Each structure stands twice: as structure tokens, then as C-alpha cells.
mmCIF file of C-alpha atoms in Angstrom:
data_model
loop_
_atom_site.group_PDB
_atom_site.id
_atom_site.type_symbol
_atom_site.label_atom_id
_atom_site.label_comp_id
_atom_site.label_asym_id
_atom_site.label_seq_id
_atom_site.Cartn_x
_atom_site.Cartn_y
_atom_site.Cartn_z
ATOM 1 C CA PHE A 743 0.000 0.000 0.000
ATOM 2 C CA PRO A 744 1.269 3.515 -0.727
ATOM 3 C CA VAL A 745 2.573 5.428 2.285
ATOM 4 C CA GLU A 746 0.949 8.866 2.396
ATOM 5 C CA GLU A 747 2.521 10.036 5.614
ATOM 6 C CA ARG A 748 5.109 8.497 7.904
ATOM 7 C CA PHE A 749 3.649 7.395 11.214
ATOM 8 C CA GLN A 750 4.638 9.544 14.167
ATOM 9 C CA LEU A 751 3.283 9.130 17.665
ATOM 10 C CA SER A 752 3.098 12.896 18.116
ATOM 11 C CA ASN A 753 0.697 13.098 15.156
ATOM 12 C CA VAL A 754 -1.713 10.705 16.873
ATOM 13 C CA TRP A 755 -2.231 13.144 19.747
ATOM 14 C CA LEU A 756 -2.448 16.072 17.330
ATOM 15 C CA ARG A 757 -5.127 14.380 15.195
ATOM 16 C CA PHE A 758 -6.975 13.275 18.308
ATOM 17 C CA LYS A 759 -7.166 16.869 19.556
ATOM 18 C CA GLU A 760 -8.383 18.023 16.146
ATOM 19 C CA ALA A 761 -11.084 15.324 16.031
ATOM 20 C CA GLY A 762 -11.955 15.472 19.733
ATOM 21 C CA TRP A 763 -15.148 17.473 19.333
ATOM 22 C CA ALA A 764 -16.364 15.325 16.426
ATOM 23 C CA LEU A 765 -15.662 12.181 18.460
ATOM 24 C CA LEU A 766 -18.212 13.420 21.001
ATOM 25 C CA LEU A 767 -21.037 12.540 18.591
ATOM 26 C CA PRO A 768 -21.080 8.761 19.259
ATOM 27 C CA VAL A 769 -20.733 9.549 22.971
ATOM 28 C CA ILE A 770 -23.806 11.803 22.774
ATOM 29 C CA ILE A 771 -25.812 9.218 20.811
ATOM 30 C CA LEU A 772 -24.902 6.075 22.768
ATOM 31 C CA GLY A 773 -24.659 7.858 26.111
ATOM 32 C CA GLY A 774 -28.113 9.347 25.644
ATOM 33 C CA ILE A 775 -29.645 6.017 24.606
ATOM 34 C CA PHE A 776 -28.032 3.820 27.270
ATOM 35 C CA GLY A 777 -28.537 6.519 29.876
ATOM 36 C CA GLY A 778 -32.278 6.442 29.201
ATOM 37 C CA ILE A 779 -32.287 10.145 28.287
ATOM 38 C CA VAL A 780 -33.341 9.807 24.636
ATOM 39 C CA THR A 781 -34.639 7.176 22.238
ATOM 40 C CA ALA A 782 -32.538 6.052 19.254
ATOM 41 C CA THR A 783 -34.408 8.448 16.936
ATOM 42 C CA GLU A 784 -34.087 11.360 19.358
ATOM 43 C CA GLY A 785 -30.390 10.538 19.766
ATOM 44 C CA ALA A 786 -29.903 10.826 16.017
ATOM 45 C CA ALA A 787 -31.645 14.217 15.964
ATOM 46 C CA LEU A 788 -29.570 15.368 18.943
ATOM 47 C CA ALA A 789 -26.386 14.313 17.111
ATOM 48 C CA VAL A 790 -27.397 16.410 14.092
ATOM 49 C CA VAL A 791 -27.875 19.480 16.295
ATOM 50 C CA ALA A 792 -24.515 18.805 17.981
ATOM 51 C CA ALA A 793 -22.820 18.368 14.585
ATOM 52 C CA LEU A 794 -24.205 21.696 13.347
ATOM 53 C CA PHE A 795 -23.013 23.434 16.516
ATOM 54 C CA ILE A 796 -19.537 21.848 16.376
ATOM 55 C CA SER A 797 -19.025 22.592 12.673
ATOM 56 C CA GLY A 798 -20.410 26.129 12.879
ATOM 57 C CA VAL A 799 -19.225 27.421 16.264
ATOM 58 C CA ILE A 800 -16.138 25.359 17.159
ATOM 59 C CA TYR A 801 -14.553 24.357 13.847
ATOM 60 C CA ARG A 802 -16.064 27.330 11.938
ATOM 61 C CA GLU A 803 -16.309 25.248 8.787
ATOM 62 C CA PHE A 804 -20.082 25.421 8.324
ATOM 63 C CA ASP A 805 -21.060 25.278 4.634
ATOM 64 C CA VAL A 806 -24.657 26.070 3.688
ATOM 65 C CA ARG A 807 -24.316 24.376 0.297
ATOM 66 C CA ALA A 808 -22.996 21.203 1.917
ATOM 67 C CA LEU A 809 -25.871 21.324 4.415
ATOM 68 C CA TYR A 810 -28.391 21.661 1.570
ATOM 69 C CA LYS A 811 -26.860 18.669 -0.249
ATOM 70 C CA SER A 812 -26.931 16.629 2.967
ATOM 71 C CA LEU A 813 -30.596 17.486 3.498
ATOM 72 C CA VAL A 814 -31.481 16.423 -0.054
ATOM 73 C CA ASP A 815 -29.496 13.184 0.228
ATOM 74 C CA SER A 816 -30.999 12.342 3.613
ATOM 75 C CA GLY A 817 -34.489 13.121 2.259
ATOM 76 C CA VAL A 818 -34.004 10.691 -0.636
ATOM 77 C CA GLN A 819 -32.576 7.987 1.640
ATOM 78 C CA THR A 820 -35.387 8.463 4.159
ATOM 79 C CA ALA A 821 -37.948 8.184 1.344
ATOM 80 C CA VAL A 822 -36.445 4.845 0.289
ATOM 81 C CA VAL A 823 -36.656 3.512 3.840
ATOM 82 C CA MET A 824 -40.171 4.828 4.454
ATOM 83 C CA LEU A 825 -41.444 3.277 1.212
ATOM 84 C CA LEU A 826 -40.101 -0.057 2.410
ATOM 85 C CA VAL A 827 -41.637 0.420 5.859
ATOM 86 C CA ALA A 828 -44.996 1.398 4.331
ATOM 87 C CA SER A 829 -45.014 -1.612 2.007
ATOM 88 C CA SER A 830 -44.091 -3.956 4.852
ATOM 89 C CA TYR A 831 -46.968 -2.630 6.942
ATOM 90 C CA LEU A 832 -49.326 -3.213 4.009
ATOM 91 C CA ILE A 833 -48.121 -6.812 3.792
ATOM 92 C CA GLY A 834 -48.482 -7.047 7.572
ATOM 93 C CA GLY A 835 -52.064 -5.810 7.320
ATOM 94 C CA PHE A 836 -52.843 -8.475 4.732
ATOM 95 C CA LEU A 837 -51.278 -11.198 6.901
ATOM 96 C CA THR A 838 -53.325 -9.992 9.872
ATOM 97 C CA GLU A 839 -56.578 -10.017 7.896
ATOM 98 C CA ALA A 840 -55.797 -13.504 6.585
ATOM 99 C CA GLN A 841 -54.856 -14.613 10.134
ATOM 100 C CA LEU A 842 -51.732 -16.306 8.791
ATOM 101 C CA PRO A 843 -49.703 -15.819 12.006
ATOM 102 C CA GLN A 844 -52.436 -17.574 13.989
ATOM 103 C CA GLN A 845 -52.503 -20.395 11.447
ATOM 104 C CA LEU A 846 -48.705 -20.647 11.653
ATOM 105 C CA ALA A 847 -48.803 -20.919 15.458
ATOM 106 C CA ARG A 848 -51.527 -23.583 15.332
ATOM 107 C CA ALA A 849 -49.678 -25.544 12.650
ATOM 108 C CA ILE A 850 -46.397 -25.562 14.587
ATOM 109 C CA GLY A 851 -48.145 -26.418 17.855
ATOM 110 C CA GLY A 852 -50.034 -29.244 16.153
ATOM 111 C CA VAL A 853 -46.892 -30.817 14.685
ATOM 112 C CA THR A 854 -44.657 -31.040 17.745
ATOM 113 C CA GLU A 855 -44.104 -29.968 21.326
ATOM 114 C CA ASN A 856 -40.332 -30.429 21.159
ATOM 115 C CA LYS A 857 -38.774 -27.022 21.769
ATOM 116 C CA TYR A 858 -35.892 -27.568 19.343
ATOM 117 C CA LEU A 859 -38.231 -28.526 16.502
ATOM 118 C CA ILE A 860 -40.406 -25.516 17.367
ATOM 119 C CA LEU A 861 -37.329 -23.278 17.239
ATOM 120 C CA MET A 862 -36.335 -24.770 13.886
ATOM 121 C CA MET A 863 -39.742 -24.014 12.352
ATOM 122 C CA LEU A 864 -39.819 -20.538 13.889
ATOM 123 C CA ASN A 865 -36.335 -19.904 12.472
ATOM 124 C CA VAL A 866 -37.589 -20.643 8.969
ATOM 125 C CA ALA A 867 -40.737 -18.548 9.491
ATOM 126 C CA PHE A 868 -38.901 -15.498 10.837
ATOM 127 C CA LEU A 869 -36.195 -15.704 8.160
ATOM 128 C CA ILE A 870 -38.884 -15.584 5.456
ATOM 129 C CA LEU A 871 -40.775 -12.810 7.241
ATOM 130 C CA GLY A 872 -37.557 -10.802 7.556
ATOM 131 C CA MET A 873 -37.042 -10.980 3.795
ATOM 132 C CA PHE A 874 -40.368 -9.247 3.192
ATOM 133 C CA LEU A 875 -41.270 -7.285 6.330
ATOM 134 C CA HIS A 876 -39.633 -4.541 8.345
ATOM 135 C CA SER A 877 -38.452 -5.962 11.681
ATOM 136 C CA ALA A 878 -40.864 -3.855 13.779
ATOM 137 C CA ALA A 879 -43.833 -5.053 11.711
ATOM 138 C CA ALA A 880 -42.737 -8.699 11.940
ATOM 139 C CA ILE A 881 -42.240 -8.509 15.715
ATOM 140 C CA ILE A 882 -45.578 -6.792 16.388
ATOM 141 C CA LEU A 883 -47.399 -9.132 14.016
ATOM 142 C CA VAL A 884 -46.039 -12.544 15.016
ATOM 143 C CA VAL A 885 -44.275 -12.515 18.398
ATOM 144 C CA PRO A 886 -47.386 -11.932 20.608
ATOM 145 C CA ILE A 887 -49.148 -14.811 18.834
ATOM 146 C CA VAL A 888 -46.351 -17.389 19.138
ATOM 147 C CA MET A 889 -45.205 -16.312 22.611
ATOM 148 C CA PRO A 890 -47.654 -18.547 24.547
ATOM 149 C CA MET A 891 -46.441 -21.552 22.523
ATOM 150 C CA VAL A 892 -42.806 -20.567 23.143
ATOM 151 C CA LEU A 893 -43.342 -20.335 26.909
ATOM 152 C CA ALA A 894 -45.330 -23.593 26.985
ATOM 153 C CA ALA A 895 -42.429 -25.365 25.252
ATOM 154 C CA GLY A 896 -40.052 -24.168 27.985
ATOM 155 C CA ILE A 897 -38.062 -21.785 25.768
ATOM 156 C CA ASP A 898 -36.433 -18.912 27.648
ATOM 157 C CA PRO A 899 -38.057 -15.646 26.437
ATOM 158 C CA VAL A 900 -34.677 -13.858 26.357
ATOM 159 C CA HIS A 901 -33.248 -16.700 24.277
ATOM 160 C CA PHE A 902 -36.244 -16.508 21.953
ATOM 161 C CA GLY A 903 -35.797 -12.744 21.632
ATOM 162 C CA LEU A 904 -32.170 -13.220 20.556
ATOM 163 C CA VAL A 905 -33.198 -15.836 18.001
ATOM 164 C CA VAL A 906 -35.918 -13.589 16.559
ATOM 165 C CA THR A 907 -33.528 -10.624 16.349
ATOM 166 C CA LEU A 908 -30.886 -12.654 14.502
ATOM 167 C CA ASN A 909 -33.451 -14.105 12.103
ATOM 168 C CA LEU A 910 -34.858 -10.720 11.189
ATOM 169 C CA ALA A 911 -31.361 -9.209 10.874
ATOM 170 C CA ILE A 912 -30.445 -11.907 8.339
ATOM 171 C CA GLY A 913 -33.762 -11.648 6.514
ATOM 172 C CA GLN A 914 -33.514 -7.872 6.174
ATOM 173 C CA GLN A 915 -30.281 -8.155 4.195
ATOM 174 C CA THR A 916 -31.485 -10.993 1.986
ATOM 175 C CA PRO A 917 -33.441 -10.186 -1.237
ATOM 176 C CA PRO A 918 -36.091 -9.908 -2.609
ATOM 177 C CA VAL A 919 -37.125 -7.022 -0.296
ATOM 178 C CA ALA A 920 -34.198 -6.799 2.165
ATOM 179 C CA SER A 921 -35.096 -3.454 3.734
ATOM 180 C CA VAL A 922 -31.755 -2.933 5.514
ATOM 181 C CA LEU A 923 -29.741 -3.931 2.412
ATOM 182 C CA ILE A 924 -31.683 -1.517 0.210
ATOM 183 C CA ALA A 925 -31.230 1.307 2.731
ATOM 184 C CA ALA A 926 -27.473 0.627 2.927
ATOM 185 C CA CYS A 927 -27.152 0.481 -0.878
ATOM 186 C CA SER A 928 -29.092 3.733 -1.164
ATOM 187 C CA ILE A 929 -26.630 5.456 1.183
ATOM 188 C CA ALA A 930 -23.555 3.907 -0.477
ATOM 189 C CA LYS A 931 -25.023 4.340 -3.998
ATOM 190 C CA SER A 932 -24.092 0.755 -4.842
ATOM 191 C CA ASP A 933 -25.850 -1.926 -6.880
ATOM 192 C CA ILE A 934 -28.025 -4.211 -4.742
ATOM 193 C CA TRP A 935 -27.201 -7.469 -6.529
ATOM 194 C CA GLU A 936 -23.470 -6.790 -6.637
ATOM 195 C CA THR A 937 -23.546 -5.981 -2.924
ATOM 196 C CA THR A 938 -25.529 -9.166 -2.253
ATOM 197 C CA LYS A 939 -22.838 -11.280 -3.955
ATOM 198 C CA VAL A 940 -20.178 -9.769 -1.701
ATOM 199 C CA ASN A 941 -22.480 -10.127 1.308
ATOM 200 C CA LEU A 942 -23.123 -13.873 0.910
ATOM 201 C CA PRO A 943 -20.155 -15.025 3.065
ATOM 202 C CA PHE A 944 -21.291 -12.679 5.852
ATOM 203 C CA ILE A 945 -24.836 -14.046 5.632
ATOM 204 C CA GLY A 946 -23.356 -17.546 5.861
ATOM 205 C CA ALA A 947 -21.473 -16.556 9.021
ATOM 206 C CA LEU A 948 -24.651 -15.082 10.496
ATOM 207 C CA LEU A 949 -26.558 -18.281 9.726
ATOM 208 C CA ALA A 950 -23.881 -20.278 11.548
ATOM 209 C CA LEU A 951 -24.191 -17.878 14.498
ATOM 210 C CA LEU A 952 -27.971 -18.287 14.374
ATOM 211 C CA LEU A 953 -27.660 -22.077 14.627
ATOM 212 C CA ILE A 954 -25.267 -21.772 17.566
ATOM 213 C CA SER A 955 -27.537 -19.273 19.332
ATOM 214 C CA THR A 956 -30.627 -21.383 18.690
ATOM 215 C CA TYR A 957 -29.409 -24.799 19.715
ATOM 216 C CA LEU A 958 -26.790 -23.855 22.315
ATOM 217 C CA PRO A 959 -28.789 -21.420 24.463
ATOM 218 C CA ALA A 960 -26.209 -21.586 27.248
ATOM 219 C CA ILE A 961 -23.760 -19.694 25.010
ATOM 220 C CA SER A 962 -26.196 -16.989 23.900
ATOM 221 C CA LEU A 963 -27.554 -16.514 27.439
ATOM 222 C CA LEU A 964 -24.124 -16.488 29.125
ATOM 223 C CA PRO A 965 -23.696 -12.651 29.032
ATOM 224 C CA VAL A 966 -27.234 -12.196 30.379
ATOM 225 C CA ARG A 967 -26.597 -14.577 33.269
ATOM 226 C CA LEU A 968 -23.232 -13.039 34.046
ATOM 227 C CA ILE A 969 -24.730 -9.549 34.228
ATOM 228 C CA TYR A 970 -28.113 -10.246 35.774
ATOM 229 C CA GLY A 971 -27.483 -13.577 37.487
ATOM 230 C CA GLY A 972 -29.688 -16.645 37.343
#
């Protein structure tokens, strides 16, 4: 790789001081969220206000034209995401009217009471749902319906929550809909199918992690038990 500048330890401190104010942004976002002060959305808005203040008052590099371009770009990217969210809620409405989640729960409960087989079938169901629905819609639509069956099978609700989250995370970056993948490609201005080809090994790794988390609950629940006990 070409060497643009020789590494010097003194430069590390110099660059850190220059970037110090900008590095406060993740502290503001994560500190506000984990501190219970703001929600994730409010944290993002707070970070924007902080960024405007830092660039305009502290660094004095505020550029109105750059701000206008950022607003246009963020508007386009938000429109892409909101179209996906709207379409997923329409699909969710259809599934609710057709009572497909209830039929799914009855079908799984009628086939087996073995918790590992139930988890296997729920894995498949949530992976497919994640490909077509936004995660919030899938959770609201299906989780309350299958939760009694999950508890009756003796599945830890925290373990089930981790499994659902992983399933939806994988589904949302797997076409045809892949809401997270489309949002990321919109921001990066990259082709969806080319990105998917590169993403396949990562999806494979996530699937392996999903299997480990599903069928070795002691591993996935270890951090929870270490922190909260039990």
C-alpha cells in the first residue's frame, strides 16, 4: 500500500485533539440512549444538532451548500426507507386479515411440542418474514401470537428474543425485499445485486451464528446470566 505520511506518535495526539469534538457525537448518541435520556431516533436528531453546533461554532467550517446537499441526500434515503416500511406494513395488514400468524402458530403447535423442533420451524418462518417485512412489523405481528407456545415449550423468552432478532437481521439483508440492504445500498449508492454477492459469506457466518444461538442457548444466554445472574 502507498505510504501517504510516515507514522509519528506525536501526530496521533495532534489528530486526536483536532477530532476530539467530532468524536463526542457517538458519545452523545450512545450515552443518551443507554442513559435512558433519549430514544434512538431522538439521539440521532440530537447528534445532528450537535454536529451543526460543532461545525459552525467550534470548527467554523459550516457550509450552507454542503448542508443543503446533505438534506437532499438524507431526504431521498429516508424516502427509500419509508417506502419499504410502508409496504411492509401493508403486507403485515394483509397477513393480519388472513390470520396467517395464527394459522402458523396452530400448525407448529399441532406438529410437535419439542422445543428444538419448534425453534427450527420458527427460524424458517422469521427468516422468510424478515425478507419481506420490516423488523418492527414482523415482531408486532407474530411474536405476541407465538409467545404462549414458546413459553409452553419451555423456551427462555430472552433466548427466543435473541433468536428472533438474529433471524430478522439476516432476513432484512437478503433479497427480494431486504429493507436494511436496500437502505445501505441507497446510502452507499451501490448496486443491490453486486452488494448481495459480496455479502453472501457474511450471511453464511450469520446463519452459523444463528444455529449456535438457537441450539446452544447456554452460550447466547451467558452474558445475560453473568450480568443479571440466574
